[in-house]
Amino acid sequence: MIFTKIIKSLLKVEKSDLGIFTSLIKIAFPLMLSSLLQTLYNITDAFFLGKLGKEELSAPTIAFNIIFFLVIFGMGMSMAGTTLIAQSKGKGDDRKVDFYLGQTAIILFSLSIVLSVIGILTTDFILHLLQTPPDVFEHTHNYMIIILAGLPFMFGFFVLQGSLQGIGNTVTPLWVQAITIVINVILDPLMIFGLLFFPPLGVVGAALATLIARSIASIIALYILFKGNKGIKLRFSDMIPRKESVLLFLRIGLPASIGQALSALGFTVLQGLVNYFGTAVIAAFGVGNRIISLYNQPAMGISRATTTMVGQSVGAKDIARARRVVRVSVLAILAFLIPATALTFFWGNYFVKFFVNDPETIWWGEILFKIVSPSVIFFGLFTVVNGAFQGAGDTKPIMFMSIARLWVIRVPLAFLLALMFNLGPLGIWIAMFVSNISVSLFGIAWFRRGRWVYAVDVDKI
């Protein structure tokens, strides 16, 4: 009954919201494609590595959550930049737009160096801590070292994507992403299998292909921003850190970063539990997460478009429009996720077979899709309201809900069901389902309280 009232309230869209929908799709569609292309980095690696065997396929699966734990801090600071740029744009202060671009760039560059060094120095310790199986340990270690060394290049693209998103330009980052994914797709088979003049490098080849593609993306991003013909310009004078702006970035970006980082740590602990059940389950978990993340990317695209439009509306002090943006976003995300999740629910085994032919892996992957797919619809709603919180600068709820999703619900429940109740991997899949639905309902309820729209006083920015 309560959930029905919440959904009816969120879906109360007026005829005048057609313009909002048009603007939302104009911003979100390139973001969706860009996010899909970003996911294709992992999909491409998984496809080709799966041809070598489940050991090679498992390496990026194990590495992903560890790397994500570090990368999320950069994403949080990038989204803080998006929020400040969007609200400055909504106020009509173009000089502040450029200033916050410069602050975003220097903060992300400095952070990338620190995180890269920390990650490289702790790789072996973390892999041992996670009980990484001996047959995949070396593959995972080599993959992680190369990807971690390239964090500055990854963060360089974050600067372009986050800043242009703030002013509503999501097409330019899409083109940059498209160029680099083509490079990655070309280099992957060449460097993995040793085609043409390349030696067969296996997992190392996959990591190097990704590193090269991301470095090219970073170079293109810096050229575009310094040239300044996209409505925003990067200047060295704006890259001098200012105490007030750094504190503002921390105020907005740090809570979300902490929440997401602790979530990533939770995923890493969960990966350790998955590792306990062997290589076939690891591979199934990896394929399942990749496919779910693939069709979850449009949800993230709409969420990020919501951040931009809510941020600009809050900056212009049009709170009513900010609320309407969220309602329209909910409709859009439901229209996509309901049919998308139906595909994996009914035909999940075919998705797993695309990557690997191992019968045990296919069986566990199919079970994962049957259990988890319906919960992704709820989690899509959660991403939309998170986008609204981010646009308004109210990131503390994001932190609390991200922590609760993994540490209060998913991780304890997974260990309880998998080990104490002897459900094995099935218990992990059930915990994923329960945590997605629980945190989504809480997020929607928090949104209805309405305090998020007053998180940042734009007149003091």
GROMACS .gro file of C-alpha atoms in nm:
model
  461
    1MET     CA    1   0.000   0.000   0.000
    2ILE     CA    2   0.273   0.250   0.099
    3PHE     CA    3   0.487   0.156  -0.201
    4THR     CA    4   0.188   0.200  -0.435
    5LYS     CA    5   0.130   0.553  -0.301
    6ILE     CA    6   0.500   0.637  -0.346
    7ILE     CA    7   0.504   0.519  -0.708
    8LYS     CA    8   0.179   0.702  -0.791
    9SER     CA    9   0.323   1.021  -0.646
   10LEU     CA   10   0.647   0.989  -0.843
   11LEU     CA   11   0.463   0.917  -1.167
   12LYS     CA   12   0.229   1.215  -1.140
   13VAL     CA   13   0.343   1.378  -1.464
   14GLU     CA   14   0.173   1.679  -1.622
   15LYS     CA   15   0.134   1.763  -1.991
   16SER     CA   16   0.385   2.046  -1.954
   17ASP     CA   17   0.650   1.787  -1.868
   18LEU     CA   18   0.689   1.694  -2.235
   19GLY     CA   19   0.958   1.961  -2.265
   20ILE     CA   20   1.137   1.816  -1.964
   21PHE     CA   21   1.125   1.470  -2.119
   22THR     CA   22   1.271   1.601  -2.445
   23SER     CA   23   1.555   1.776  -2.261
   24LEU     CA   24   1.614   1.472  -2.042
   25ILE     CA   25   1.650   1.237  -2.338
   26LYS     CA   26   1.868   1.488  -2.523
   27ILE     CA   27   2.112   1.484  -2.231
   28ALA     CA   28   2.063   1.123  -2.122
   29PHE     CA   29   2.085   0.943  -2.457
   30PRO     CA   30   2.451   1.031  -2.522
   31LEU     CA   31   2.523   0.950  -2.156
   32MET     CA   32   2.357   0.611  -2.200
   33LEU     CA   33   2.564   0.535  -2.507
   34SER     CA   34   2.879   0.661  -2.336
   35SER     CA   35   2.811   0.444  -2.031
   36LEU     CA   36   2.743   0.146  -2.254
   37LEU     CA   37   3.073   0.206  -2.431
   38GLN     CA   38   3.250   0.229  -2.095
   39THR     CA   39   3.100  -0.104  -1.997
   40LEU     CA   40   3.214  -0.247  -2.330
   41TYR     CA   41   3.573  -0.208  -2.210
   42ASN     CA   42   3.499  -0.485  -1.961
   43ILE     CA   43   3.268  -0.676  -2.195
   44THR     CA   44   3.533  -0.682  -2.468
   45ASP     CA   45   3.801  -0.807  -2.229
   46ALA     CA   46   3.565  -1.074  -2.096
   47PHE     CA   47   3.464  -1.191  -2.444
   48PHE     CA   48   3.817  -1.248  -2.569
   49LEU     CA   49   3.961  -1.372  -2.239
   50GLY     CA   50   3.675  -1.620  -2.212
   51LYS     CA   51   3.808  -1.784  -2.527
   52LEU     CA   52   4.132  -1.861  -2.341
   53GLY     CA   53   3.958  -2.020  -2.042
   54LYS     CA   54   3.769  -1.956  -1.721
   55GLU     CA   55   4.094  -1.876  -1.535
   56GLU     CA   56   4.169  -1.584  -1.770
   57LEU     CA   57   3.804  -1.474  -1.761
   58SER     CA   58   3.808  -1.468  -1.380
   59ALA     CA   59   4.104  -1.226  -1.359
   60PRO     CA   60   3.922  -0.902  -1.454
   61THR     CA   61   3.621  -1.016  -1.249
   62ILE     CA   62   3.827  -1.030  -0.930
   63ALA     CA   63   4.021  -0.714  -1.019
   64PHE     CA   64   3.716  -0.504  -1.098
   65ASN     CA   65   3.583  -0.451  -0.745
   66ILE     CA   66   3.928  -0.378  -0.604
   67ILE     CA   67   4.000  -0.117  -0.872
   68PHE     CA   68   3.650   0.025  -0.841
   69PHE     CA   69   3.712   0.085  -0.471
   70LEU     CA   70   3.987   0.333  -0.569
   71VAL     CA   71   3.823   0.476  -0.880
   72ILE     CA   72   3.505   0.567  -0.694
   73PHE     CA   73   3.683   0.851  -0.513
   74GLY     CA   74   3.763   1.006  -0.850
   75MET     CA   75   3.406   0.957  -0.965
   76GLY     CA   76   3.278   1.127  -0.651
   77MET     CA   77   3.497   1.433  -0.702
   78SER     CA   78   3.402   1.441  -1.070
   79MET     CA   79   3.032   1.440  -0.979
   80ALA     CA   80   3.095   1.719  -0.729
   81GLY     CA   81   3.237   1.916  -1.020
   82THR     CA   82   2.930   1.834  -1.227
   83THR     CA   83   2.702   1.959  -0.948
   84LEU     CA   84   2.889   2.288  -0.903
   85ILE     CA   85   2.921   2.350  -1.276
   86ALA     CA   86   2.552   2.271  -1.333
   87GLN     CA   87   2.435   2.502  -1.054
   88SER     CA   88   2.670   2.778  -1.173
   89LYS     CA   89   2.530   2.733  -1.524
   90GLY     CA   90   2.177   2.756  -1.385
   91LYS     CA   91   2.273   3.086  -1.218
   92GLY     CA   92   2.415   3.214  -1.548
   93ASP     CA   93   2.767   3.258  -1.404
   94ASP     CA   94   2.990   3.139  -1.690
   95ARG     CA   95   3.311   3.250  -1.516
   96LYS     CA   96   3.234   3.025  -1.221
   97VAL     CA   97   3.168   2.743  -1.468
   98ASP     CA   98   3.526   2.768  -1.598
   99PHE     CA   99   3.665   2.809  -1.247
  100TYR     CA  100   3.506   2.490  -1.120
  101LEU     CA  101   3.634   2.307  -1.427
  102GLY     CA  102   3.989   2.404  -1.331
  103GLN     CA  103   3.935   2.296  -0.972
  104THR     CA  104   3.790   1.965  -1.089
  105ALA     CA  105   4.095   1.902  -1.309
  106ILE     CA  106   4.361   1.964  -1.044
  107ILE     CA  107   4.175   1.773  -0.773
  108LEU     CA  108   4.124   1.468  -0.995
  109PHE     CA  109   4.482   1.468  -1.127
  110SER     CA  110   4.630   1.484  -0.777
  111LEU     CA  111   4.393   1.218  -0.651
  112SER     CA  112   4.470   0.983  -0.940
  113ILE     CA  113   4.843   0.983  -0.863
  114VAL     CA  114   4.785   0.905  -0.495
  115LEU     CA  115   4.533   0.627  -0.564
  116SER     CA  116   4.749   0.472  -0.836
  117VAL     CA  117   5.049   0.441  -0.603
  118ILE     CA  118   4.839   0.304  -0.315
  119GLY     CA  119   4.672   0.050  -0.541
  120ILE     CA  120   4.995  -0.081  -0.693
  121LEU     CA  121   5.167  -0.115  -0.354
  122THR     CA  122   4.879  -0.309  -0.197
  123THR     CA  123   4.777  -0.536  -0.487
  124ASP     CA  124   4.941  -0.858  -0.363
  125PHE     CA  125   4.821  -0.808  -0.006
  126ILE     CA  126   4.461  -0.756  -0.115
  127LEU     CA  127   4.459  -1.056  -0.349
  128HIS     CA  128   4.590  -1.281  -0.070
  129LEU     CA  129   4.334  -1.133   0.170
  130LEU     CA  130   4.054  -1.221  -0.073
  131GLN     CA  131   4.171  -1.583  -0.096
  132THR     CA  132   4.223  -1.551  -0.469
  133PRO     CA  133   4.259  -1.903  -0.615
  134PRO     CA  134   4.619  -1.993  -0.715
  135ASP     CA  135   4.518  -2.067  -1.075
  136VAL     CA  136   4.405  -1.705  -1.130
  137PHE     CA  137   4.632  -1.516  -0.889
  138GLU     CA  138   4.908  -1.422  -1.136
  139HIS     CA  139   4.660  -1.327  -1.409
  140THR     CA  140   4.470  -1.099  -1.169
  141HIS     CA  141   4.789  -0.943  -1.031
  142ASN     CA  142   4.923  -0.854  -1.377
  143TYR     CA  143   4.588  -0.715  -1.490
  144MET     CA  144   4.552  -0.495  -1.182
  145ILE     CA  145   4.903  -0.345  -1.193
  146ILE     CA  146   4.859  -0.225  -1.552
  147ILE     CA  147   4.509  -0.084  -1.501
  148LEU     CA  148   4.610   0.092  -1.177
  149ALA     CA  149   4.911   0.251  -1.349
  150GLY     CA  150   4.667   0.407  -1.595
  151LEU     CA  151   4.438   0.572  -1.338
  152PRO     CA  152   4.554   0.927  -1.430
  153PHE     CA  153   4.437   0.865  -1.787
  154MET     CA  154   4.102   0.734  -1.669
  155PHE     CA  155   4.054   1.036  -1.443
  156GLY     CA  156   4.149   1.269  -1.729
  157PHE     CA  157   3.843   1.152  -1.917
  158PHE     CA  158   3.634   1.194  -1.600
  159VAL     CA  159   3.722   1.567  -1.609
  160LEU     CA  160   3.587   1.605  -1.963
  161GLN     CA  161   3.278   1.396  -1.903
  162GLY     CA  162   3.182   1.552  -1.569
  163SER     CA  163   3.239   1.914  -1.670
  164LEU     CA  164   3.059   1.898  -2.004
  165GLN     CA  165   2.774   1.708  -1.842
  166GLY     CA  166   2.734   1.999  -1.602
  167ILE     CA  167   2.662   2.240  -1.888
  168GLY     CA  168   2.440   1.988  -2.068
  169ASN     CA  169   2.686   1.881  -2.340
  170THR     CA  170   2.692   1.502  -2.337
  171VAL     CA  171   2.759   1.447  -2.708
  172THR     CA  172   3.128   1.541  -2.710
  173PRO     CA  173   3.232   1.287  -2.442
  174LEU     CA  174   3.034   1.026  -2.637
  175TRP     CA  175   3.244   1.081  -2.949
  176VAL     CA  176   3.566   1.059  -2.750
  177GLN     CA  177   3.444   0.739  -2.587
  178ALA     CA  178   3.344   0.592  -2.923
  179ILE     CA  179   3.690   0.653  -3.068
  180THR     CA  180   3.865   0.487  -2.777
  181ILE     CA  181   3.635   0.184  -2.760
  182VAL     CA  182   3.706   0.116  -3.127
  183ILE     CA  183   4.077   0.128  -3.047
  184ASN     CA  184   4.023  -0.112  -2.756
  185VAL     CA  185   3.818  -0.357  -2.963
  186ILE     CA  186   4.088  -0.360  -3.232
  187LEU     CA  187   4.380  -0.398  -2.992
  188ASP     CA  188   4.222  -0.661  -2.765
  189PRO     CA  189   4.237  -0.963  -3.000
  190LEU     CA  190   4.571  -0.850  -3.142
  191MET     CA  191   4.739  -0.827  -2.802
  192ILE     CA  192   4.557  -1.114  -2.629
  193PHE     CA  193   4.606  -1.378  -2.900
  194GLY     CA  194   4.927  -1.243  -3.057
  195LEU     CA  195   4.798  -1.149  -3.403
  196LEU     CA  196   4.995  -0.956  -3.666
  197PHE     CA  197   5.324  -0.843  -3.512
  198PHE     CA  198   5.206  -0.862  -3.147
  199PRO     CA  199   5.320  -1.142  -2.913
  200PRO     CA  200   5.042  -1.341  -2.738
  201LEU     CA  201   5.004  -1.159  -2.405
  202GLY     CA  202   4.676  -1.301  -2.275
  203VAL     CA  203   4.544  -1.113  -1.972
  204VAL     CA  204   4.833  -0.865  -1.990
  205GLY     CA  205   4.735  -0.786  -2.349
  206ALA     CA  206   4.378  -0.707  -2.245
  207ALA     CA  207   4.500  -0.468  -1.976
  208LEU     CA  208   4.748  -0.297  -2.210
  209ALA     CA  209   4.480  -0.250  -2.477
  210THR     CA  210   4.255  -0.080  -2.222
  211LEU     CA  211   4.542   0.136  -2.096
  212ILE     CA  212   4.631   0.256  -2.447
  213ALA     CA  213   4.269   0.338  -2.529
  214ARG     CA  214   4.221   0.533  -2.206
  215SER     CA  215   4.543   0.730  -2.256
  216ILE     CA  216   4.420   0.841  -2.598
  217ALA     CA  217   4.085   0.944  -2.445
  218SER     CA  218   4.266   1.154  -2.184
  219ILE     CA  219   4.481   1.332  -2.443
  220ILE     CA  220   4.176   1.416  -2.655
  221ALA     CA  221   3.988   1.536  -2.345
  222LEU     CA  222   4.264   1.779  -2.244
  223TYR     CA  223   4.286   1.916  -2.598
  224ILE     CA  224   3.911   1.984  -2.608
  225LEU     CA  225   3.903   2.152  -2.266
  226PHE     CA  226   4.207   2.373  -2.320
  227LYS     CA  227   4.079   2.479  -2.663
  228GLY     CA  228   3.756   2.596  -2.499
  229ASN     CA  229   3.516   2.588  -2.794
  230LYS     CA  230   3.253   2.369  -2.624
  231GLY     CA  231   3.113   2.634  -2.390
  232ILE     CA  232   3.368   2.574  -2.116
  233LYS     CA  233   3.743   2.643  -2.104
  234LEU     CA  234   4.025   2.499  -1.894
  235ARG     CA  235   4.287   2.752  -1.779
  236PHE     CA  236   4.602   2.692  -1.578
  237SER     CA  237   4.510   2.988  -1.357
  238ASP     CA  238   4.189   2.809  -1.253
  239MET     CA  239   4.386   2.494  -1.166
  240ILE     CA  240   4.546   2.654  -0.861
  241PRO     CA  241   4.371   2.487  -0.565
  242ARG     CA  242   4.154   2.725  -0.360
  243LYS     CA  243   4.077   2.633  -0.001
  244GLU     CA  244   3.708   2.729  -0.021
  245SER     CA  245   3.642   2.534  -0.339
  246VAL     CA  246   3.837   2.228  -0.223
  247LEU     CA  247   3.627   2.221   0.095
  248LEU     CA  248   3.312   2.254  -0.116
  249PHE     CA  249   3.423   1.966  -0.336
  250LEU     CA  250   3.486   1.757  -0.026
  251ARG     CA  251   3.149   1.852   0.122
  252ILE     CA  252   2.966   1.738  -0.191
  253GLY     CA  253   3.193   1.467  -0.326
  254LEU     CA  254   3.330   1.301  -0.014
  255PRO     CA  255   3.006   1.158   0.133
  256ALA     CA  256   2.911   0.999  -0.198
  257SER     CA  257   3.269   0.879  -0.246
  258ILE     CA  258   3.284   0.726   0.101
  259GLY     CA  259   2.950   0.556   0.050
  260GLN     CA  260   3.048   0.418  -0.288
  261ALA     CA  261   3.398   0.323  -0.170
  262LEU     CA  262   3.257   0.129   0.124
  263SER     CA  263   3.013  -0.028  -0.120
  264ALA     CA  264   3.305  -0.128  -0.339
  265LEU     CA  265   3.477  -0.271  -0.032
  266GLY     CA  266   3.159  -0.462   0.036
  267PHE     CA  267   3.163  -0.593  -0.320
  268THR     CA  268   3.525  -0.694  -0.266
  269VAL     CA  269   3.435  -0.888   0.050
  270LEU     CA  270   3.147  -1.044  -0.141
  271GLN     CA  271   3.392  -1.139  -0.415
  272GLY     CA  272   3.597  -1.316  -0.150
  273LEU     CA  273   3.289  -1.521  -0.060
  274VAL     CA  274   3.228  -1.597  -0.428
  275ASN     CA  275   3.592  -1.705  -0.465
  276TYR     CA  276   3.534  -1.962  -0.191
  277PHE     CA  277   3.300  -2.156  -0.421
  278GLY     CA  278   3.547  -2.199  -0.706
  279THR     CA  279   3.631  -2.076  -1.054
  280ALA     CA  280   3.298  -2.168  -1.219
  281VAL     CA  281   3.102  -1.957  -0.970
  282ILE     CA  282   3.353  -1.672  -1.006
  283ALA     CA  283   3.307  -1.676  -1.383
  284ALA     CA  284   2.925  -1.690  -1.353
  285PHE     CA  285   2.928  -1.401  -1.106
  286GLY     CA  286   3.151  -1.200  -1.340
  287VAL     CA  287   2.937  -1.260  -1.648
  288GLY     CA  288   2.618  -1.187  -1.455
  289ASN     CA  289   2.750  -0.860  -1.318
  290ARG     CA  290   2.873  -0.753  -1.661
  291ILE     CA  291   2.539  -0.815  -1.831
  292ILE     CA  292   2.341  -0.650  -1.551
  293SER     CA  293   2.576  -0.351  -1.557
  294LEU     CA  294   2.535  -0.335  -1.934
  295TYR     CA  295   2.159  -0.286  -1.927
  296ASN     CA  296   2.188  -0.084  -1.608
  297GLN     CA  297   2.393   0.177  -1.793
  298PRO     CA  298   2.086   0.348  -1.945
  299ALA     CA  299   1.955   0.383  -1.590
  300MET     CA  300   2.281   0.549  -1.493
  301GLY     CA  301   2.260   0.772  -1.800
  302ILE     CA  302   1.915   0.893  -1.699
  303SER     CA  303   2.036   0.937  -1.342
  304ARG     CA  304   2.327   1.154  -1.455
  305ALA     CA  305   2.098   1.356  -1.682
  306THR     CA  306   1.874   1.402  -1.378
  307THR     CA  307   2.177   1.534  -1.187
  308THR     CA  308   2.241   1.795  -1.457
  309MET     CA  309   1.880   1.910  -1.492
  310VAL     CA  310   1.809   1.912  -1.118
  311GLY     CA  311   2.136   2.100  -1.057
  312GLN     CA  312   2.050   2.366  -1.313
  313SER     CA  313   1.694   2.393  -1.178
  314VAL     CA  314   1.816   2.430  -0.819
  315GLY     CA  315   2.072   2.687  -0.934
  316ALA     CA  316   1.789   2.883  -1.095
  317LYS     CA  317   1.579   2.832  -0.777
  318ASP     CA  318   1.308   2.649  -0.973
  319ILE     CA  319   1.236   2.375  -0.720
  320ALA     CA  320   0.906   2.271  -0.880
  321ARG     CA  321   1.085   2.195  -1.206
  322ALA     CA  322   1.350   1.995  -1.019
  323ARG     CA  323   1.077   1.770  -0.878
  324ARG     CA  324   0.913   1.728  -1.219
  325VAL     CA  325   1.248   1.626  -1.368
  326VAL     CA  326   1.265   1.336  -1.124
  327ARG     CA  327   0.912   1.217  -1.201
  328VAL     CA  328   0.979   1.216  -1.574
  329SER     CA  329   1.307   1.033  -1.516
  330VAL     CA  330   1.125   0.760  -1.324
  331LEU     CA  331   0.887   0.701  -1.615
  332ALA     CA  332   1.176   0.681  -1.858
  333ILE     CA  333   1.371   0.432  -1.650
  334LEU     CA  334   1.073   0.203  -1.595
  335ALA     CA  335   0.998   0.199  -1.968
  336PHE     CA  336   1.347   0.066  -2.035
  337LEU     CA  337   1.425  -0.164  -1.742
  338ILE     CA  338   1.105  -0.369  -1.738
  339PRO     CA  339   1.158  -0.522  -2.085
  340ALA     CA  340   1.538  -0.534  -2.043
  341THR     CA  341   1.526  -0.737  -1.723
  342ALA     CA  342   1.267  -0.969  -1.877
  343LEU     CA  343   1.528  -1.075  -2.135
  344THR     CA  344   1.780  -1.192  -1.876
  345PHE     CA  345   1.510  -1.344  -1.655
  346PHE     CA  346   1.376  -1.573  -1.929
  347TRP     CA  347   1.686  -1.624  -2.146
  348GLY     CA  348   1.978  -1.570  -1.908
  349ASN     CA  349   2.154  -1.893  -2.006
  350TYR     CA  350   2.207  -1.766  -2.361
  351PHE     CA  351   2.381  -1.456  -2.229
  352VAL     CA  352   2.622  -1.671  -2.028
  353LYS     CA  353   2.689  -1.902  -2.324
  354PHE     CA  354   2.802  -1.599  -2.524
  355PHE     CA  355   3.104  -1.569  -2.295
  356VAL     CA  356   3.189  -1.921  -2.184
  357ASN     CA  357   3.097  -2.282  -2.267
  358ASP     CA  358   3.158  -2.438  -1.925
  359PRO     CA  359   2.829  -2.612  -1.819
  360GLU     CA  360   2.867  -2.538  -1.448
  361THR     CA  361   2.931  -2.169  -1.516
  362ILE     CA  362   2.626  -2.151  -1.744
  363TRP     CA  363   2.406  -2.315  -1.479
  364TRP     CA  364   2.507  -2.079  -1.197
  365GLY     CA  365   2.481  -1.778  -1.428
  366GLU     CA  366   2.128  -1.867  -1.529
  367ILE     CA  367   2.021  -1.901  -1.165
  368LEU     CA  368   2.175  -1.561  -1.089
  369PHE     CA  369   1.971  -1.395  -1.365
  370LYS     CA  370   1.647  -1.561  -1.249
  371ILE     CA  371   1.687  -1.424  -0.897
  372VAL     CA  372   1.853  -1.085  -0.945
  373SER     CA  373   1.691  -0.951  -1.264
  374PRO     CA  374   1.357  -0.836  -1.108
  375SER     CA  375   1.539  -0.637  -0.839
  376VAL     CA  376   1.723  -0.431  -1.099
  377ILE     CA  377   1.396  -0.251  -1.181
  378PHE     CA  378   1.378  -0.124  -0.823
  379PHE     CA  379   1.744  -0.033  -0.822
  380GLY     CA  380   1.685   0.174  -1.137
  381LEU     CA  381   1.441   0.391  -0.941
  382PHE     CA  382   1.706   0.427  -0.672
  383THR     CA  383   1.961   0.555  -0.925
  384VAL     CA  384   1.719   0.825  -1.039
  385VAL     CA  385   1.657   0.966  -0.691
  386ASN     CA  386   2.031   0.945  -0.626
  387GLY     CA  387   2.078   1.162  -0.934
  388ALA     CA  388   1.841   1.416  -0.784
  389PHE     CA  389   2.029   1.418  -0.452
  390GLN     CA  390   2.359   1.463  -0.640
  391GLY     CA  391   2.227   1.751  -0.849
  392ALA     CA  392   2.112   1.934  -0.538
  393GLY     CA  393   2.441   1.864  -0.360
  394ASP     CA  394   2.274   1.651  -0.091
  395THR     CA  395   2.510   1.353  -0.098
  396LYS     CA  396   2.485   1.231   0.262
  397PRO     CA  397   2.176   1.019   0.188
  398ILE     CA  398   2.369   0.859  -0.097
  399MET     CA  399   2.646   0.769   0.146
  400PHE     CA  400   2.414   0.619   0.406
  401MET     CA  401   2.213   0.417   0.155
  402SER     CA  402   2.521   0.290  -0.029
  403ILE     CA  403   2.671   0.169   0.298
  404ALA     CA  404   2.344   0.010   0.410
  405ARG     CA  405   2.294  -0.171   0.082
  406LEU     CA  406   2.619  -0.367   0.116
  407TRP     CA  407   2.720  -0.370   0.483
  408VAL     CA  408   2.383  -0.381   0.657
  409ILE     CA  409   2.199  -0.606   0.412
  410ARG     CA  410   2.389  -0.779   0.130
  411VAL     CA  411   2.718  -0.891   0.286
  412PRO     CA  412   2.579  -1.020   0.620
  413LEU     CA  413   2.284  -1.188   0.448
  414ALA     CA  414   2.508  -1.348   0.183
  415PHE     CA  415   2.738  -1.503   0.445
  416LEU     CA  416   2.440  -1.612   0.654
  417LEU     CA  417   2.256  -1.782   0.367
  418ALA     CA  418   2.557  -1.916   0.179
  419LEU     CA  419   2.750  -2.062   0.475
  420MET     CA  420   2.528  -2.097   0.780
  421PHE     CA  421   2.219  -2.211   0.587
  422ASN     CA  422   2.433  -2.403   0.335
  423LEU     CA  423   2.269  -2.244   0.030
  424GLY     CA  424   2.605  -2.182  -0.135
  425PRO     CA  425   2.609  -1.937  -0.428
  426LEU     CA  426   2.228  -1.937  -0.426
  427GLY     CA  427   2.242  -1.752  -0.094
  428ILE     CA  428   2.461  -1.483  -0.250
  429TRP     CA  429   2.215  -1.433  -0.536
  430ILE     CA  430   1.924  -1.402  -0.289
  431ALA     CA  431   2.116  -1.144  -0.084
  432MET     CA  432   2.170  -0.937  -0.401
  433PHE     CA  433   1.794  -0.943  -0.467
  434VAL     CA  434   1.695  -0.841  -0.114
  435SER     CA  435   1.952  -0.560  -0.083
  436ASN     CA  436   1.855  -0.401  -0.416
  437ILE     CA  437   1.486  -0.385  -0.331
  438SER     CA  438   1.532  -0.273   0.031
  439VAL     CA  439   1.760   0.022  -0.040
  440SER     CA  440   1.547   0.131  -0.336
  441LEU     CA  441   1.234   0.159  -0.124
  442PHE     CA  442   1.426   0.356   0.138
  443GLY     CA  443   1.569   0.591  -0.127
  444ILE     CA  444   1.227   0.668  -0.271
  445ALA     CA  445   1.088   0.736   0.078
  446TRP     CA  446   1.379   0.973   0.153
  447PHE     CA  447   1.316   1.156  -0.173
  448ARG     CA  448   0.954   1.219  -0.075
  449ARG     CA  449   1.067   1.406   0.239
  450GLY     CA  450   1.189   1.683   0.010
  451ARG     CA  451   1.478   1.822   0.216
  452TRP     CA  452   1.734   1.739  -0.054
  453VAL     CA  453   1.649   2.048  -0.263
  454TYR     CA  454   1.794   2.283   0.002
  455ALA     CA  455   2.131   2.109   0.052
  456VAL     CA  456   2.349   2.375  -0.114
  457ASP     CA  457   2.300   2.753  -0.100
  458VAL     CA  458   2.386   2.841  -0.460
  459ASP     CA  459   2.418   3.211  -0.379
  460LYS     CA  460   2.725   3.130  -0.168
  461ILE     CA  461   2.903   2.929  -0.437
   0.00000   0.00000   0.00000
